[in-house]
Coordinates of C-alpha atoms in Angstrom, one line a residue:
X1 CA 90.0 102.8 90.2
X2 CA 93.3 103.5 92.0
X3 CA 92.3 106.7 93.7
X4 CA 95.2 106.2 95.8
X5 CA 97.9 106.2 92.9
X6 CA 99.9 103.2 94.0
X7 CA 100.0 102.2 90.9
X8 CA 101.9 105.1 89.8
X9 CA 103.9 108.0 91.7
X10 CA 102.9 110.9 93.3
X11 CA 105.6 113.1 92.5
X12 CA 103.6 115.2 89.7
X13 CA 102.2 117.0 92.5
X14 CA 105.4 118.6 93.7
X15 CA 105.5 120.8 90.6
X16 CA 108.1 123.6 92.4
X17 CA 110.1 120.8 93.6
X18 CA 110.8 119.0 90.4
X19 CA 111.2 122.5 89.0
X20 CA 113.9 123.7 91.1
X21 CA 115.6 119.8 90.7
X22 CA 115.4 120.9 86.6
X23 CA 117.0 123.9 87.6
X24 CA 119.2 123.0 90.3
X25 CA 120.1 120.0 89.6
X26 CA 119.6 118.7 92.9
X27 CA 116.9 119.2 96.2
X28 CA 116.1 118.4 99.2
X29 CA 113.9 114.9 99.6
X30 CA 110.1 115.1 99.3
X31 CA 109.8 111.4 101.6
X32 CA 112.0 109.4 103.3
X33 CA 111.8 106.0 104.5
X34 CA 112.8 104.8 108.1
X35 CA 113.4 101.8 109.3
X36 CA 113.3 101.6 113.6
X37 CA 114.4 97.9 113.7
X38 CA 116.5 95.6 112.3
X39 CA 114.8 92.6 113.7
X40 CA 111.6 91.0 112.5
X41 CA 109.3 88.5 114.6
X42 CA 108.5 86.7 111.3
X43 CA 111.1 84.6 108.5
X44 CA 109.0 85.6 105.3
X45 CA 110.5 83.4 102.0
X46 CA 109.8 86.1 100.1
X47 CA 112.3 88.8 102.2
X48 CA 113.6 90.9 100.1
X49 CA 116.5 92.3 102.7
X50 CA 117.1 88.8 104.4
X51 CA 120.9 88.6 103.9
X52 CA 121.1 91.6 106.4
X53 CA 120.6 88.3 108.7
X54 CA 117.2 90.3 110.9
X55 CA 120.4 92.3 113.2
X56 CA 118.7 93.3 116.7
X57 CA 119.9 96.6 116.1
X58 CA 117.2 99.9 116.9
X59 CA 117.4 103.5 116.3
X60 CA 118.3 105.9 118.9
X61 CA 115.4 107.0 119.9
X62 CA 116.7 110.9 120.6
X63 CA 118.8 110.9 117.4
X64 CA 115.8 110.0 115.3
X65 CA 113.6 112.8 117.2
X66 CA 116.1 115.5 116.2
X67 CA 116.4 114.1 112.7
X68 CA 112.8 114.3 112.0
X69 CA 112.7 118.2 113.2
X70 CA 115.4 118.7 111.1
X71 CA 114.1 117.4 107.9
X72 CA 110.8 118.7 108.3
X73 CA 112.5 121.9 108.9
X74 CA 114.3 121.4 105.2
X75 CA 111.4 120.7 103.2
X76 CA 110.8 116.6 103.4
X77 CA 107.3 116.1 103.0
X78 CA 106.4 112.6 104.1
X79 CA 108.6 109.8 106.0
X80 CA 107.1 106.0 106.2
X81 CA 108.7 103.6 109.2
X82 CA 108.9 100.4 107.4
X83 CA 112.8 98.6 106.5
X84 CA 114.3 95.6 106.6
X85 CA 112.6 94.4 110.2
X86 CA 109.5 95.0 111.8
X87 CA 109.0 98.9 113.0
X88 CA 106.8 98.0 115.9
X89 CA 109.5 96.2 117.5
X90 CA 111.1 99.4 118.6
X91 CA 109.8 99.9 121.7
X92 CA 109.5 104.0 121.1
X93 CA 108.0 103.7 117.2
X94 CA 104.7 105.3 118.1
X95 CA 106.4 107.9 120.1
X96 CA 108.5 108.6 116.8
X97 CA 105.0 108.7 114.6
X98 CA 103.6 111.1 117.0
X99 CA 106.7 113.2 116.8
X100 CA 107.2 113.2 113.2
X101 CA 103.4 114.1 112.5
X102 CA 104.1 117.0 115.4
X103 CA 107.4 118.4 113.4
X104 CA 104.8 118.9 110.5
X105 CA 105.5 115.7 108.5
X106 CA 102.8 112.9 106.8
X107 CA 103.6 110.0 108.2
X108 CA 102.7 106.5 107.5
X109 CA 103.9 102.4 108.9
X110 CA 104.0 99.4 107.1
X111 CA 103.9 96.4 109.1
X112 CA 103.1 92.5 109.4
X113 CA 101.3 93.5 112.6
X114 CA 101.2 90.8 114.4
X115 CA 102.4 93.2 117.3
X116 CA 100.6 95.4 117.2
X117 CA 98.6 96.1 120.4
X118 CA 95.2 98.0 121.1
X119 CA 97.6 100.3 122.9
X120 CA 100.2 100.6 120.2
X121 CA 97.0 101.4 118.3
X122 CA 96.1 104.1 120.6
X123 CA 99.5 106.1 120.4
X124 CA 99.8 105.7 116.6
X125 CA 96.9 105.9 115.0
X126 CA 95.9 109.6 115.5
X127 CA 99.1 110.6 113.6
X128 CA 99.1 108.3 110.7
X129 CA 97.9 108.8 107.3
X130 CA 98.2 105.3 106.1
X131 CA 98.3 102.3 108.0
X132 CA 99.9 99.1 105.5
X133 CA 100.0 95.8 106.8
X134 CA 101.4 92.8 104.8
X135 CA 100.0 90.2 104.6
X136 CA 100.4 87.5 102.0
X137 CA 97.8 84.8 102.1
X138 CA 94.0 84.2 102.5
X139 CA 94.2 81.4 105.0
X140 CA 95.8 80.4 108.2
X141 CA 97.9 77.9 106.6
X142 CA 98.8 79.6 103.2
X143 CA 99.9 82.3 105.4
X144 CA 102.3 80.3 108.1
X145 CA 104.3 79.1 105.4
X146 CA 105.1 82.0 103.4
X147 CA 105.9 84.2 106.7
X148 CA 107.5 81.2 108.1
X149 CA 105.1 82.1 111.4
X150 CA 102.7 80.6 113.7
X151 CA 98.9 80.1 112.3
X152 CA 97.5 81.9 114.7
X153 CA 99.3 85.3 113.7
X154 CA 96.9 85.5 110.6
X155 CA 93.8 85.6 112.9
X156 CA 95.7 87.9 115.1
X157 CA 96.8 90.7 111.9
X158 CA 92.7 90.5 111.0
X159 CA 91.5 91.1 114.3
X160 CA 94.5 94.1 114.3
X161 CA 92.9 95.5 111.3
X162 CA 89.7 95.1 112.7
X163 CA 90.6 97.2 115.7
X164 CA 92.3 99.7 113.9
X165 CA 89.7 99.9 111.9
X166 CA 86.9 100.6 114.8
X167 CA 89.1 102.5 116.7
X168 CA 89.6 105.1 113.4
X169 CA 85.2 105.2 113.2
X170 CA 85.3 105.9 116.5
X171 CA 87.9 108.8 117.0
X172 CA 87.1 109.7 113.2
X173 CA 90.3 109.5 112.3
X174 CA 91.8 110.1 108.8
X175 CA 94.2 107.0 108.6
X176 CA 93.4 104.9 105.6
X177 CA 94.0 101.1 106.4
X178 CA 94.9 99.1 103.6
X179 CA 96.6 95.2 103.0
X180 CA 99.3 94.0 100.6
X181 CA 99.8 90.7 99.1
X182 CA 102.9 89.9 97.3
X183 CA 102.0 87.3 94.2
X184 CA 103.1 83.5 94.5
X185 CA 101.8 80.3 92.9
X186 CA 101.0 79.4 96.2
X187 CA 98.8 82.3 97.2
X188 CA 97.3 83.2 93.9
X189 CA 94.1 81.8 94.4
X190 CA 93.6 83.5 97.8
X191 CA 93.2 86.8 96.6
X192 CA 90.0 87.1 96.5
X193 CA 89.3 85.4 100.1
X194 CA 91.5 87.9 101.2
X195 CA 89.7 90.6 99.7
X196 CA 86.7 89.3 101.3
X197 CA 88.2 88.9 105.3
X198 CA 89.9 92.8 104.8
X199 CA 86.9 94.2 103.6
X200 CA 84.8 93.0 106.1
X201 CA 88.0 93.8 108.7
X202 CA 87.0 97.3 108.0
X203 CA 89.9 98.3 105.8
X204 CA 90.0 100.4 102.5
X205 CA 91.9 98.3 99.8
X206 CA 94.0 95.3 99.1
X207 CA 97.0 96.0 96.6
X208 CA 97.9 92.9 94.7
X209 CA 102.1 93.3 93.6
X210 CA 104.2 91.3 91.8
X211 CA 106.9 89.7 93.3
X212 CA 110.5 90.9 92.0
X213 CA 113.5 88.6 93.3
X214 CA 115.8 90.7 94.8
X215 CA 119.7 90.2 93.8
X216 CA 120.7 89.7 97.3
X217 CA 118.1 88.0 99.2
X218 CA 119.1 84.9 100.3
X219 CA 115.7 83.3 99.3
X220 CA 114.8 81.7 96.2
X221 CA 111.2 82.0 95.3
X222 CA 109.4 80.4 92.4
X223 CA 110.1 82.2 88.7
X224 CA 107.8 85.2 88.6
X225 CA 104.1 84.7 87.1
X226 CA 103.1 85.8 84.1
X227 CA 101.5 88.9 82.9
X228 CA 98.1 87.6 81.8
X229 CA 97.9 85.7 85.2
X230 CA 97.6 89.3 86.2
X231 CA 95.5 90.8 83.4
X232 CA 93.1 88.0 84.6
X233 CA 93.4 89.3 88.3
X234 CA 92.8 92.6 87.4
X235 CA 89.1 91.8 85.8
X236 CA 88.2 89.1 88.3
X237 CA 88.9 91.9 91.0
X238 CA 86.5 94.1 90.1
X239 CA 84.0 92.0 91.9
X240 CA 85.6 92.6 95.3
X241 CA 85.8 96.3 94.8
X242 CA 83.0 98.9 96.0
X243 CA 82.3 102.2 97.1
X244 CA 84.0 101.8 100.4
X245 CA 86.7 99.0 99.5
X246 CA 89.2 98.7 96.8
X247 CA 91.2 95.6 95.6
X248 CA 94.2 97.2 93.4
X249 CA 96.1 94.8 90.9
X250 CA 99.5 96.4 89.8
X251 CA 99.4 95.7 86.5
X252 CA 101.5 98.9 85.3
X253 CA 104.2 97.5 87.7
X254 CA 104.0 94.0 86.3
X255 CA 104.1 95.3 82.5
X256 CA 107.2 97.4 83.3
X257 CA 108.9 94.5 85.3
X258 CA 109.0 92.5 82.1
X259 CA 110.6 95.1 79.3
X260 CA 113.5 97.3 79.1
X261 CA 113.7 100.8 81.2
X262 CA 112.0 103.4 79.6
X263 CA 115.4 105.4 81.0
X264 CA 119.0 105.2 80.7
X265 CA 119.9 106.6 84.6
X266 CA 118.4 106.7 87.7
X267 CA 116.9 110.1 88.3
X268 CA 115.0 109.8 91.4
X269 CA 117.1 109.7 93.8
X270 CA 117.7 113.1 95.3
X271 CA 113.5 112.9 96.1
X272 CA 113.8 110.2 98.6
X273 CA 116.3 108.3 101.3
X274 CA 116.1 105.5 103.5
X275 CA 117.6 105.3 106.9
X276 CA 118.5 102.1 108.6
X277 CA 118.4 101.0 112.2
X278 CA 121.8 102.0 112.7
X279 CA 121.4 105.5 111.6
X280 CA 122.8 105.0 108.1
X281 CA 121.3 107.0 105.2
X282 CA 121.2 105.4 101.9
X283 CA 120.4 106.0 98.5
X284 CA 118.3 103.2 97.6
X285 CA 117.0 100.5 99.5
X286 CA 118.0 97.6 97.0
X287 CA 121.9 98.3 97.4
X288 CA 121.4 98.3 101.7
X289 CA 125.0 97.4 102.9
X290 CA 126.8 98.3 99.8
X291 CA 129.0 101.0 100.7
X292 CA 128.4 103.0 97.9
X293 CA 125.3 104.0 98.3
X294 CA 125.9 105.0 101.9
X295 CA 125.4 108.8 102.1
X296 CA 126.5 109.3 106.2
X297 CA 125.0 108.3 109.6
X298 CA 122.9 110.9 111.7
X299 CA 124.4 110.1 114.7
X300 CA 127.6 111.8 113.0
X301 CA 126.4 114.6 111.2
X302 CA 123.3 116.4 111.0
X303 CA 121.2 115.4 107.7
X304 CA 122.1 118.9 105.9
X305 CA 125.5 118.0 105.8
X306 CA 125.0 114.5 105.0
X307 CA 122.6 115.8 101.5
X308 CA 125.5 118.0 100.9
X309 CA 128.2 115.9 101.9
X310 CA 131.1 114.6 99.6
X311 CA 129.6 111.3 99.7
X312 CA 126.3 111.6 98.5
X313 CA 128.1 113.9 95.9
X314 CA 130.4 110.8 94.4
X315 CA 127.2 108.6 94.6
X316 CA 125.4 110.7 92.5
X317 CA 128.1 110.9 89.7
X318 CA 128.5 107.4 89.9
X319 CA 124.6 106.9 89.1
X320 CA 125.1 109.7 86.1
X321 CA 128.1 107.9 84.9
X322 CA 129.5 104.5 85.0
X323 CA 126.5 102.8 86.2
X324 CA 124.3 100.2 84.9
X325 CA 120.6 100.4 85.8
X326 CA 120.1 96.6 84.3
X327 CA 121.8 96.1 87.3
X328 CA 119.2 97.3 89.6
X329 CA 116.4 95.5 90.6
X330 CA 113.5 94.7 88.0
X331 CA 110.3 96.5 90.2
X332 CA 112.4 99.5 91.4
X333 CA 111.0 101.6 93.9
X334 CA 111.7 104.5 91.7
X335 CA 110.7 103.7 88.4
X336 CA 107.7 105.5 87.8
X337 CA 109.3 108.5 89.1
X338 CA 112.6 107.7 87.0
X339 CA 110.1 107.6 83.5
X340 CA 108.6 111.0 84.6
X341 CA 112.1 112.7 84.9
X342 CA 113.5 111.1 81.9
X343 CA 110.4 112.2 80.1
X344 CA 111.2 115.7 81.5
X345 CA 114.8 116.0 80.9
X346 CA 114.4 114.3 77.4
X347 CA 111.2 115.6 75.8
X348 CA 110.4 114.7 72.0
X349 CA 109.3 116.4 69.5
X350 CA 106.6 118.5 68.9
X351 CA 106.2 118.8 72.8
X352 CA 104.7 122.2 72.5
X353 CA 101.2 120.5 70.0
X354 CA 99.6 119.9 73.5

């Protein structure tokens, strides 16, 4: 059971939101995703956003504080520090969970975590509702060479969890701690060692994804695996689930990768944005650097006038007109969302024999 729903999308909970988008034809995000760093401390070979070449570039730290007031203030929900580096390499990232949870926001980090610290731990812990920590491998070695790191980092992310884990007992915390693994022929047999070493870390669930080869990245992975390697996953799991853990095999995300969109136009997009870690806001993460999908920077302009901005305006037409979604990448961030709008906006028949 996937009590979390990460197997699917959250947004048919927002039912005013999506109504007044129906009506509207336009809102205010519900999340949005920010990224603190450009830099990572690990060379993955499955990086998605390596051709932005890991820039040393961080947010301004004062900028970002008065952007998370002011979104909070406009009705965005949720905001998740993530992107194209590592977020704990900002030196102020817990300072900005703390603040964003304080502004009235749900906040949540995904990470490698081999930074983190039992005093990082401290600082952001309290304020996070999820905790996410990549990591791609069952064993030392496994691990190394798909992060292109040092062995010891593996032990290092466990006993991270581990902490995090003790530490949210012992201050009965609310932040669920969870791992991803990202599918490769090399890894696929670890999955269930994995399982094993997180659950016994302490944390809630293991989310097995498929990997989707990103149009950009600079890194070639092996063609994807097939969809009954999964099906197979997804019943040998069910061993390494219980009451208190959860290992969650994305089949639904798998099964969509491999078959034409449900959906003729991307929909989503006015319910989420990602900020980079020079202040840029975009449109969707898989087009980072192409200026089209570039909506403003909030060191220029506050984020109201960015949403409303002529920018974000032409983007938006562009995605309703001319543009091809085979061009986008095949496990979008959006498509579940995409299928429930397009289900909304084109109902069938007979919609009212409920």
């Amino acid at each position: 059971m996937d009590k979390f729903r990460i197997d699917s999308h959250k947004l048919l909970y927002h039912v005013e939101r999506v109504a007044g988008w129906l009506r509207r034809g336009d809102t205010y995000p519900v999340y949005i995703e920010i990224s603190p760093s450009g830099a990572c401390n690990h060379r993955c070979r499955f990086c998605a956003l390596d051709y932005l070449k890991y820039k040393p570039t961080l947010l301004e730290t004062a900028a970002t504080l008065r952007f998370l007031k002011e979104i909070a203030g406009l009705g965005v929900k949720s905001v998740m520090f993530a992107g194209e580096g590592e977020p704990f390499l900002h030196p102020d990232c817990a300072r900005m969970i703390a603040a964003a949870k304080k502004s009235g926001l749900d906040v949540a980090a995904t990470t490698n975590a081999a930074l983190l610290t039992p005093a990082l731990l401290e600082k952001a812990l309290p304020y996070l509702s999820w905790l996410r920590v990549s990591v791609n491998a069952g064993v030392a070695r496994t691990y190394s060479r798909l992060h292109r790191c040092r062995e010891t980092d593996f032990a290092r992310v466990l006993a991270v969890i581990r902490a995090a884990s003790a530490l949210r007992k012992k201050k009965k915390y609310g932040c669920a701690i969870g791992g991803q693994i990202l599918l490769f022929r090399e890894n696929m047999n670890e999955v269930g060692l994995l399982a094993k070493k997180l659950a016994a870390a302490g944390a809630d669930y293991l989310i097995v994804k498929p990997y989707s080869q990103h149009p950009m990245s600079v890194n070639r992975m092996h063609s994807p695996l097939q969809e009954k390697v999964y099906a197979q996953l997804a019943v040998a799991a069910q061993r390494y689930s219980s009451q208190t853990f959860q290992v969650i095999v994305r089949r639904r995300t798998m099964e969509d990768s491999s078959v034409a969109k449900s959906y003729s136009r991307c929909l989503g997009l006015p319910f989420w944005a990602y900020v980079n870690s020079c202040g840029d806001i975009y449109g969707c993460s898989a087009f980072l650097g192409d200026k089209r999908f570039l909506y403003g920077n909030i060191y220029r302009q506050t984020f109201k006038a960015i949403w409303n901005g002529d920018r974000r305006r032409r983007h938006l037409r562009l995605m309703s007109g001319e543009w091809d979604i085979r061009r986008c990448r095949a496990v979008c961030r959006l498509d579940k969302i995409n299928q429930y709008l397009w289900d909304l906006k084109n109902p069938p028949e007979h919609v009212n024999f409920i």
